[in-house]
Amino acid sequence: DRYSEPLTLEGIAAKSTPFVNPEVVGILNTQDSGELPTRGTRINGSLGWSARDRSFPYLRTDFDHFQPLRDTVSVFALGNVASGFGRNLTFYDQFTAGGLTQMDAYRYQELHGNSVLTAGGGLVYRGLNLKNTAFRPFLASWYEVARLDLSEQGWQTRQSTSVGMFAPTPLGVTGLILS
């Protein structure tokens, strides 16, 4: 790590330091699409040790599950768990949330914590996909809640609600989200 400015958070200074992160990674994916699935489960996880000036163990996992209700409607659940197992981490080592695909109402990595837990769910509607049209949008709505371990400030809760319209393109799914 190479930081341009040292940053001290709750008495813990983030310093430039070499590090190594040996970890075990697991992936389970039964979803029917890598872009916007209609069914299936995806779980990504890693468990490791960050060996550095202030070493710590960590766990990171995220998941989502899509369940079709009809041909045009799917419900989904999503979540994320990231933890330093009770250790107070430097600002740059803390786990983050916020931005596209996780707590959309917040800026990218706006939320920081020694542990971050998020969970949510929503609905995807594919009924606007008219046959023989080039533009085939999906509509979605979802809610997420996050719990963050902010050390001396304790655990805090944040919430995010979003609606969006998405369309497949040659470059992948493109969309517009209001959170």
PDB file of C-alpha atoms in Angstrom:
ATOM      1  CA  ASP A   1       0.000   0.000   0.000  1.00  0.00           C
ATOM      2  CA  ARG A   2       1.231   3.480  -0.764  1.00  0.00           C
ATOM      3  CA  TYR A   3      -0.789   6.363   0.672  1.00  0.00           C
ATOM      4  CA  SER A   4      -0.201   9.974  -0.304  1.00  0.00           C
ATOM      5  CA  GLU A   5      -1.382  11.236   3.094  1.00  0.00           C
ATOM      6  CA  PRO A   6      -1.259   9.445   6.452  1.00  0.00           C
ATOM      7  CA  LEU A   7      -4.760   9.227   7.916  1.00  0.00           C
ATOM      8  CA  THR A   8      -5.534   8.587  11.582  1.00  0.00           C
ATOM      9  CA  LEU A   9      -8.962   7.230  12.496  1.00  0.00           C
ATOM     10  CA  GLU A  10      -9.816   6.560  16.161  1.00  0.00           C
ATOM     11  CA  GLY A  11      -6.134   6.558  17.071  1.00  0.00           C
ATOM     12  CA  ILE A  12      -5.120   4.075  14.365  1.00  0.00           C
ATOM     13  CA  ALA A  13      -2.808   5.499  11.702  1.00  0.00           C
ATOM     14  CA  ALA A  14      -2.911   4.204   8.146  1.00  0.00           C
ATOM     15  CA  LYS A  15       0.704   3.974   6.992  1.00  0.00           C
ATOM     16  CA  SER A  16       2.336   2.913   3.752  1.00  0.00           C
ATOM     17  CA  THR A  17       3.345  -0.716   4.266  1.00  0.00           C
ATOM     18  CA  PRO A  18       3.974  -3.912   2.312  1.00  0.00           C
ATOM     19  CA  PHE A  19       1.363  -6.649   2.798  1.00  0.00           C
ATOM     20  CA  VAL A  20       0.318 -10.118   1.715  1.00  0.00           C
ATOM     21  CA  ASN A  21      -3.224 -11.523   1.872  1.00  0.00           C
ATOM     22  CA  PRO A  22      -3.301 -15.333   1.690  1.00  0.00           C
ATOM     23  CA  GLU A  23      -6.933 -16.422   1.384  1.00  0.00           C
ATOM     24  CA  VAL A  24      -9.299 -19.239   0.489  1.00  0.00           C
ATOM     25  CA  VAL A  25     -11.912 -18.328  -2.118  1.00  0.00           C
ATOM     26  CA  GLY A  26     -15.157 -20.143  -2.935  1.00  0.00           C
ATOM     27  CA  ILE A  27     -17.705 -19.518  -5.688  1.00  0.00           C
ATOM     28  CA  LEU A  28     -21.121 -21.111  -6.267  1.00  0.00           C
ATOM     29  CA  ASN A  29     -23.156 -19.948  -9.257  1.00  0.00           C
ATOM     30  CA  THR A  30     -26.349 -21.587 -10.542  1.00  0.00           C
ATOM     31  CA  GLN A  31     -27.829 -18.460 -12.162  1.00  0.00           C
ATOM     32  CA  ASP A  32     -29.179 -18.600 -15.701  1.00  0.00           C
ATOM     33  CA  SER A  33     -27.459 -15.352 -16.759  1.00  0.00           C
ATOM     34  CA  GLY A  34     -24.356 -13.405 -15.816  1.00  0.00           C
ATOM     35  CA  GLU A  35     -26.089 -10.079 -16.483  1.00  0.00           C
ATOM     36  CA  LEU A  36     -29.657 -10.009 -15.141  1.00  0.00           C
ATOM     37  CA  PRO A  37     -30.756 -13.532 -14.176  1.00  0.00           C
ATOM     38  CA  THR A  38     -34.312 -14.799 -13.817  1.00  0.00           C
ATOM     39  CA  ARG A  39     -33.434 -17.693 -11.507  1.00  0.00           C
ATOM     40  CA  GLY A  40     -30.590 -19.194  -9.512  1.00  0.00           C
ATOM     41  CA  THR A  41     -28.120 -18.439  -6.737  1.00  0.00           C
ATOM     42  CA  ARG A  42     -24.654 -16.859  -6.716  1.00  0.00           C
ATOM     43  CA  ILE A  43     -22.376 -16.908  -3.671  1.00  0.00           C
ATOM     44  CA  ASN A  44     -18.803 -15.534  -3.671  1.00  0.00           C
ATOM     45  CA  GLY A  45     -16.717 -15.741  -0.524  1.00  0.00           C
ATOM     46  CA  SER A  46     -13.184 -15.419   0.791  1.00  0.00           C
ATOM     47  CA  LEU A  47     -11.589 -16.057   4.164  1.00  0.00           C
ATOM     48  CA  GLY A  48      -8.065 -14.850   4.736  1.00  0.00           C
ATOM     49  CA  TRP A  49      -5.380 -13.146   6.768  1.00  0.00           C
ATOM     50  CA  SER A  50      -4.029  -9.708   5.890  1.00  0.00           C
ATOM     51  CA  ALA A  51      -0.373  -9.833   6.983  1.00  0.00           C
ATOM     52  CA  ARG A  52       0.859  -6.246   7.303  1.00  0.00           C
ATOM     53  CA  ASP A  53       1.926  -3.676   9.919  1.00  0.00           C
ATOM     54  CA  ARG A  54      -1.450  -4.169  11.694  1.00  0.00           C
ATOM     55  CA  SER A  55      -2.412  -7.718  10.645  1.00  0.00           C
ATOM     56  CA  PHE A  56      -5.995  -8.978  10.830  1.00  0.00           C
ATOM     57  CA  PRO A  57      -8.182 -11.898   9.738  1.00  0.00           C
ATOM     58  CA  TYR A  58     -11.058 -11.184   7.370  1.00  0.00           C
ATOM     59  CA  LEU A  59     -14.152 -12.673   5.811  1.00  0.00           C
ATOM     60  CA  ARG A  60     -15.859 -11.328   2.682  1.00  0.00           C
ATOM     61  CA  THR A  61     -18.900 -12.859   1.070  1.00  0.00           C
ATOM     62  CA  ASP A  62     -21.718 -11.643  -1.137  1.00  0.00           C
ATOM     63  CA  PHE A  63     -24.729 -13.411  -2.556  1.00  0.00           C
ATOM     64  CA  ASP A  64     -27.889 -12.984  -4.564  1.00  0.00           C
ATOM     65  CA  HIS A  65     -30.751 -15.327  -5.326  1.00  0.00           C
ATOM     66  CA  PHE A  66     -33.401 -14.882  -8.047  1.00  0.00           C
ATOM     67  CA  GLN A  67     -36.695 -16.754  -7.897  1.00  0.00           C
ATOM     68  CA  PRO A  68     -39.196 -16.541 -10.782  1.00  0.00           C
ATOM     69  CA  LEU A  69     -42.829 -15.989  -9.805  1.00  0.00           C
ATOM     70  CA  ARG A  70     -44.138 -15.934 -13.411  1.00  0.00           C
ATOM     71  CA  ASP A  71     -42.609 -15.707 -16.873  1.00  0.00           C
ATOM     72  CA  THR A  72     -42.266 -11.934 -16.514  1.00  0.00           C
ATOM     73  CA  VAL A  73     -41.625 -11.472 -12.761  1.00  0.00           C
ATOM     74  CA  SER A  74     -38.774 -12.558 -10.475  1.00  0.00           C
ATOM     75  CA  VAL A  75     -38.125 -11.690  -6.846  1.00  0.00           C
ATOM     76  CA  PHE A  76     -34.592 -11.529  -5.546  1.00  0.00           C
ATOM     77  CA  ALA A  77     -32.640 -11.403  -2.311  1.00  0.00           C
ATOM     78  CA  LEU A  78     -29.115 -10.067  -1.956  1.00  0.00           C
ATOM     79  CA  GLY A  79     -26.569  -9.536   0.761  1.00  0.00           C
ATOM     80  CA  ASN A  80     -22.989  -8.958   1.754  1.00  0.00           C
ATOM     81  CA  VAL A  81     -20.928  -9.809   4.831  1.00  0.00           C
ATOM     82  CA  ALA A  82     -17.452  -8.364   5.403  1.00  0.00           C
ATOM     83  CA  SER A  83     -15.705  -8.592   8.763  1.00  0.00           C
ATOM     84  CA  GLY A  84     -12.350  -8.067  10.417  1.00  0.00           C
ATOM     85  CA  PHE A  85     -13.586 -10.233  13.340  1.00  0.00           C
ATOM     86  CA  GLY A  86     -13.822  -7.406  15.849  1.00  0.00           C
ATOM     87  CA  ARG A  87     -10.479  -5.788  14.992  1.00  0.00           C
ATOM     88  CA  ASN A  88     -10.235  -1.997  14.652  1.00  0.00           C
ATOM     89  CA  LEU A  89      -8.939  -1.446  11.132  1.00  0.00           C
ATOM     90  CA  THR A  90      -7.214   1.514   9.519  1.00  0.00           C
ATOM     91  CA  PHE A  91      -9.391   3.679   7.270  1.00  0.00           C
ATOM     92  CA  TYR A  92      -8.004   2.125   4.075  1.00  0.00           C
ATOM     93  CA  ASP A  93      -8.378  -1.434   5.412  1.00  0.00           C
ATOM     94  CA  GLN A  94     -12.003  -0.987   6.493  1.00  0.00           C
ATOM     95  CA  PHE A  95     -14.725  -2.655   4.472  1.00  0.00           C
ATOM     96  CA  THR A  96     -16.889  -0.440   2.295  1.00  0.00           C
ATOM     97  CA  ALA A  97     -20.420  -0.190   0.942  1.00  0.00           C
ATOM     98  CA  GLY A  98     -22.099   2.271  -1.356  1.00  0.00           C
ATOM     99  CA  GLY A  99     -22.295   2.777  -5.062  1.00  0.00           C
ATOM    100  CA  LEU A 100     -23.644   0.791  -7.963  1.00  0.00           C
ATOM    101  CA  THR A 101     -24.871  -2.714  -6.973  1.00  0.00           C
ATOM    102  CA  GLN A 102     -24.629  -2.173  -3.193  1.00  0.00           C
ATOM    103  CA  MET A 103     -26.487   0.507  -1.232  1.00  0.00           C
ATOM    104  CA  ASP A 104     -27.119   2.522  -4.407  1.00  0.00           C
ATOM    105  CA  ALA A 105     -28.380   5.622  -2.556  1.00  0.00           C
ATOM    106  CA  TYR A 106     -24.821   6.273  -1.322  1.00  0.00           C
ATOM    107  CA  ARG A 107     -21.711   7.341  -3.228  1.00  0.00           C
ATOM    108  CA  TYR A 108     -19.113   4.745  -4.195  1.00  0.00           C
ATOM    109  CA  GLN A 109     -17.469   3.404  -0.999  1.00  0.00           C
ATOM    110  CA  GLU A 110     -19.113   6.157   1.077  1.00  0.00           C
ATOM    111  CA  LEU A 111     -19.783   3.778   3.985  1.00  0.00           C
ATOM    112  CA  HIS A 112     -16.770   2.388   5.889  1.00  0.00           C
ATOM    113  CA  GLY A 113     -16.698  -0.019   8.818  1.00  0.00           C
ATOM    114  CA  ASN A 114     -14.685  -2.674  10.635  1.00  0.00           C
ATOM    115  CA  SER A 115     -17.579  -4.994   9.730  1.00  0.00           C
ATOM    116  CA  VAL A 116     -20.293  -4.382   7.146  1.00  0.00           C
ATOM    117  CA  LEU A 117     -23.474  -6.427   6.819  1.00  0.00           C
ATOM    118  CA  THR A 118     -25.997  -5.663   4.071  1.00  0.00           C
ATOM    119  CA  ALA A 119     -29.217  -7.415   3.102  1.00  0.00           C
ATOM    120  CA  GLY A 120     -32.053  -6.604   0.769  1.00  0.00           C
ATOM    121  CA  GLY A 121     -34.566  -7.769  -1.730  1.00  0.00           C
ATOM    122  CA  GLY A 122     -36.616  -6.672  -4.684  1.00  0.00           C
ATOM    123  CA  LEU A 123     -38.627  -7.418  -7.766  1.00  0.00           C
ATOM    124  CA  VAL A 124     -37.743  -7.532 -11.490  1.00  0.00           C
ATOM    125  CA  TYR A 125     -40.476  -7.118 -14.131  1.00  0.00           C
ATOM    126  CA  ARG A 126     -39.719  -8.267 -17.682  1.00  0.00           C
ATOM    127  CA  GLY A 127     -43.204  -7.686 -19.149  1.00  0.00           C
ATOM    128  CA  LEU A 128     -42.134  -4.742 -21.323  1.00  0.00           C
ATOM    129  CA  ASN A 129     -40.122  -7.051 -23.574  1.00  0.00           C
ATOM    130  CA  LEU A 130     -42.245  -6.787 -26.704  1.00  0.00           C
ATOM    131  CA  LYS A 131     -41.382  -9.240 -29.436  1.00  0.00           C
ATOM    132  CA  ASN A 132     -39.617  -7.907 -32.526  1.00  0.00           C
ATOM    133  CA  THR A 133     -38.437  -4.701 -30.818  1.00  0.00           C
ATOM    134  CA  ALA A 134     -34.824  -3.606 -30.448  1.00  0.00           C
ATOM    135  CA  PHE A 135     -35.338  -1.927 -27.045  1.00  0.00           C
ATOM    136  CA  ARG A 136     -36.436  -4.528 -24.472  1.00  0.00           C
ATOM    137  CA  PRO A 137     -36.324  -2.930 -20.999  1.00  0.00           C
ATOM    138  CA  PHE A 138     -36.657  -4.525 -17.554  1.00  0.00           C
ATOM    139  CA  LEU A 139     -38.052  -2.650 -14.556  1.00  0.00           C
ATOM    140  CA  ALA A 140     -36.785  -3.341 -11.038  1.00  0.00           C
ATOM    141  CA  SER A 141     -37.298  -2.072  -7.520  1.00  0.00           C
ATOM    142  CA  TRP A 142     -35.303  -3.055  -4.427  1.00  0.00           C
ATOM    143  CA  TYR A 143     -34.573  -2.154  -0.804  1.00  0.00           C
ATOM    144  CA  GLU A 144     -31.342  -2.661   1.160  1.00  0.00           C
ATOM    145  CA  VAL A 145     -30.321  -2.158   4.760  1.00  0.00           C
ATOM    146  CA  ALA A 146     -26.722  -2.075   6.056  1.00  0.00           C
ATOM    147  CA  ARG A 147     -25.273  -2.444   9.547  1.00  0.00           C
ATOM    148  CA  LEU A 148     -21.772  -1.035  10.035  1.00  0.00           C
ATOM    149  CA  ASP A 149     -19.390  -1.530  12.961  1.00  0.00           C
ATOM    150  CA  LEU A 150     -17.891   1.932  13.445  1.00  0.00           C
ATOM    151  CA  SER A 151     -15.732   0.958  16.449  1.00  0.00           C
ATOM    152  CA  GLU A 152     -16.093   3.651  19.145  1.00  0.00           C
ATOM    153  CA  GLN A 153     -19.335   4.932  17.586  1.00  0.00           C
ATOM    154  CA  GLY A 154     -20.851   1.426  17.757  1.00  0.00           C
ATOM    155  CA  TRP A 155     -23.061  -0.196  15.161  1.00  0.00           C
ATOM    156  CA  GLN A 156     -25.045   2.083  12.847  1.00  0.00           C
ATOM    157  CA  THR A 157     -27.762   1.353  10.299  1.00  0.00           C
ATOM    158  CA  ARG A 158     -28.187   2.805   6.808  1.00  0.00           C
ATOM    159  CA  GLN A 159     -30.962   2.161   4.277  1.00  0.00           C
ATOM    160  CA  SER A 160     -31.339   2.447   0.508  1.00  0.00           C
ATOM    161  CA  THR A 161     -34.363   2.132  -1.788  1.00  0.00           C
ATOM    162  CA  SER A 162     -34.006   2.067  -5.563  1.00  0.00           C
ATOM    163  CA  VAL A 163     -35.998   1.761  -8.774  1.00  0.00           C
ATOM    164  CA  GLY A 164     -34.430   1.200 -12.140  1.00  0.00           C
ATOM    165  CA  MET A 165     -34.937   0.451 -15.801  1.00  0.00           C
ATOM    166  CA  PHE A 166     -32.406  -1.798 -17.523  1.00  0.00           C
ATOM    167  CA  ALA A 167     -31.892  -2.932 -21.105  1.00  0.00           C
ATOM    168  CA  PRO A 168     -29.527  -5.468 -22.608  1.00  0.00           C
ATOM    169  CA  THR A 169     -27.045  -4.000 -25.099  1.00  0.00           C
ATOM    170  CA  PRO A 170     -24.107  -5.460 -27.044  1.00  0.00           C
ATOM    171  CA  LEU A 171     -21.837  -4.136 -24.245  1.00  0.00           C
ATOM    172  CA  GLY A 172     -23.903  -5.662 -21.430  1.00  0.00           C
ATOM    173  CA  VAL A 173     -26.812  -4.424 -19.348  1.00  0.00           C
ATOM    174  CA  THR A 174     -27.283  -0.640 -19.351  1.00  0.00           C
ATOM    175  CA  GLY A 175     -29.629   1.088 -16.979  1.00  0.00           C
ATOM    176  CA  LEU A 176     -30.937   4.111 -15.190  1.00  0.00           C
ATOM    177  CA  ILE A 177     -31.372   3.942 -11.406  1.00  0.00           C
ATOM    178  CA  LEU A 178     -33.075   6.365  -9.040  1.00  0.00           C
ATOM    179  CA  SER A 179     -32.180   5.776  -5.375  1.00  0.00           C
TER     180      SER A 179
END
